[in-house]
Amino acid sequence: MKRETLERIDACLEGTLDEAGFAELQRELRESPEALDHYCRQAEVHGRLEWELGEPAQALIREKAPETRIRTRSFSRPRWLVPLASAAALTLAVLIGRHLPDGPDPEVVRSVPDPVPGPVEADSVGRITRSLGAKWVSQPLDAGDPVGPGSLELAGGSVEITFDCGATVLLEGRSSLALGTATRARLENGKATVGIPPEARGFVLETPSTLLSEHDSRFGVVVESDGSAEVHVLEGRVELNGKWGDLSSLMLAKNKPVRVNREGILLAGEKYRPEQFPVRPPAGPELLPEWFLHWSFDSAATTRDTFRESGVRQPGMPSVPAEVRLTGEKGSVGLIPGRFGSAVQFNGEDAFLATAFPGIAGNTPRSLAFWIRLPANCPEVFAYSILSWGTSKAGSKWQVGWNTAYDNPGTRGAIRTEVQGGYRIGSTNLLDGRWHHVAIVFLGGPGSGTGNIRHYVDGSLESTTALKPQAIATEVAGPKALPLSIGRRIESGAYYKTFKGELDELYILPTALTPEQIKALFHANRPPATR
């Protein structure tokens, strides 16, 4: 089989094949049983990785999003290729099937997987989290800068990229990394240390000849100028799947390095040692907040008491306690055992907590984190009232609730962040009567909108099941701006009520938390240090 055919198959499955190449590949698969067999095997590997390890695919509401500037070099991928990448396997199966005799072998048909819709397009897929003496070939980036789908090229020094899913790739020296999604990247050349923590399940690192994956692992990989790759497992284990030739799936362990050439052939011996791979540089202050607010809900003794705010504030910044407000005869707010100490319980009958905190304004970065427990099968009248501030003008509201799925195809009960005119909705149904940790991260910056919101549930990045783009410009001043309410929505009305459920350990921070910082809050209720 010609190398050009192998490359066309790989490009088709990755969604980067142009129209002419696609037509040529169809012809080759009809005429060559060997090419067809290889395509089927590669499609099976690709589909399994995308389906079993990738983000769940759901229907999305797609509208034109406001432009956001991300300082990376983008792939030259035509927009029409997005649906082609998802449908390539099915399209080829149909075209090939026309040339099969009646009653085709069912095993042949099943070996081409059903198409899997691609993940949600995001304005960015991660951030630069650490940098030491970095010298860039591509546009320079600093710690804290977001990175979008595109290519990063380093001439020297070291840089850590943390993907939104929590996986990290540490580059050192002359190297090039192509970023695809929050769960996929390709090392084109150079040396890297890759970390895939448990919550980053689904992350795949490609080399020219291999696909590397497996959560809860750390490994070193180097890609040389001839396309050969060498992999050293440093912690855990790593699954290696070949992209070319007959290389099948291998499970790699510590102290058992593997070297593969560009054609997917295993090579004898190794050229590198584990200690030669990049070591994480020290963290700088760029990703630390200057202050944060924290309500532990441990301090109230009666249903009409005040919950003390106990965060870290700048000099002169007043404390903002949360005061119980009961606006109806049936309203009640009580204390129950929580995840850490006590938690606050709302009965959904005109009861909420009021604060004097005006909220975080404009398109400034922000993060919210809290523990929540919702009743199973909770009625939708209690859906939109977890946290809110701002106004009801387009883009000026900041409101957190759970999704009813009435105005979108997103998951019912999933976390919903809306800004009046736009929203982003997660994928985990929280209506199960159990405690869940939720973190909401807004990256911020000029032109930022709902595409820059990230949701995390129980430490893991949520896939997005519905997205309505809207520029964010939260309004916190003026006669119509409302300060932070806990348990009440911005808009008043007879149908939707105040919050019903329990909350614990609420944090509000004026910075975009990293996956590592979210993990510390989830596991240990430990907030990040301040500058």
PDB file of C-alpha atoms in Angstrom, residues 14 34 36 56 111 132 156 165 172 183 194 203 226 285 304 322 326 335 355 374-375 378 420 464 483 487 530:
ATOM      1  CA  GLU A  14      -8.739  13.555  11.611  1.00  0.00           C
ATOM      2  CA  GLU A  34      -5.660  -3.959   1.521  1.00  0.00           C
ATOM      3  CA  LEU A  36     -10.013  -0.928   2.802  1.00  0.00           C
ATOM      4  CA  PRO A  56     -19.852  12.944  25.175  1.00  0.00           C
ATOM      5  CA  SER A 111     -15.902  -2.592  11.429  1.00  0.00           C
ATOM      6  CA  LEU A 132      10.891  29.461  32.286  1.00  0.00           C
ATOM      7  CA  GLY A 156      14.223  27.281  23.764  1.00  0.00           C
ATOM      8  CA  CYS A 165      -9.520  18.999  30.943  1.00  0.00           C
ATOM      9  CA  GLU A 172      11.415  21.978  26.499  1.00  0.00           C
ATOM     10  CA  THR A 183      -8.604  16.649  25.047  1.00  0.00           C
ATOM     11  CA  VAL A 194       2.848  14.725  29.534  1.00  0.00           C
ATOM     12  CA  PHE A 203      -6.924  13.115  26.684  1.00  0.00           C
ATOM     13  CA  ASP A 226      12.623  11.830  10.933  1.00  0.00           C
ATOM     14  CA  PRO A 285       2.092  34.470  40.714  1.00  0.00           C
ATOM     15  CA  ARG A 304     -32.764  34.419  60.584  1.00  0.00           C
ATOM     16  CA  ALA A 322     -24.879  36.736  53.623  1.00  0.00           C
ATOM     17  CA  LEU A 326     -37.646  35.430  53.996  1.00  0.00           C
ATOM     18  CA  LEU A 335     -28.376  24.331  58.705  1.00  0.00           C
ATOM     19  CA  THR A 355     -25.250  40.249  50.230  1.00  0.00           C
ATOM     20  CA  LEU A 374     -30.383  19.001  44.538  1.00  0.00           C
ATOM     21  CA  PRO A 375     -33.478  16.880  45.160  1.00  0.00           C
ATOM     22  CA  CYS A 378     -36.742  18.600  41.363  1.00  0.00           C
ATOM     23  CA  GLN A 420     -29.133  37.334  29.379  1.00  0.00           C
ATOM     24  CA  THR A 464     -21.119  21.282  26.672  1.00  0.00           C
ATOM     25  CA  PRO A 483     -25.741  42.607  44.131  1.00  0.00           C
ATOM     26  CA  GLY A 487     -30.712  31.342  46.105  1.00  0.00           C
ATOM     27  CA  THR A 530      -3.180  34.897  47.046  1.00  0.00           C
TER      28      THR A 530
END
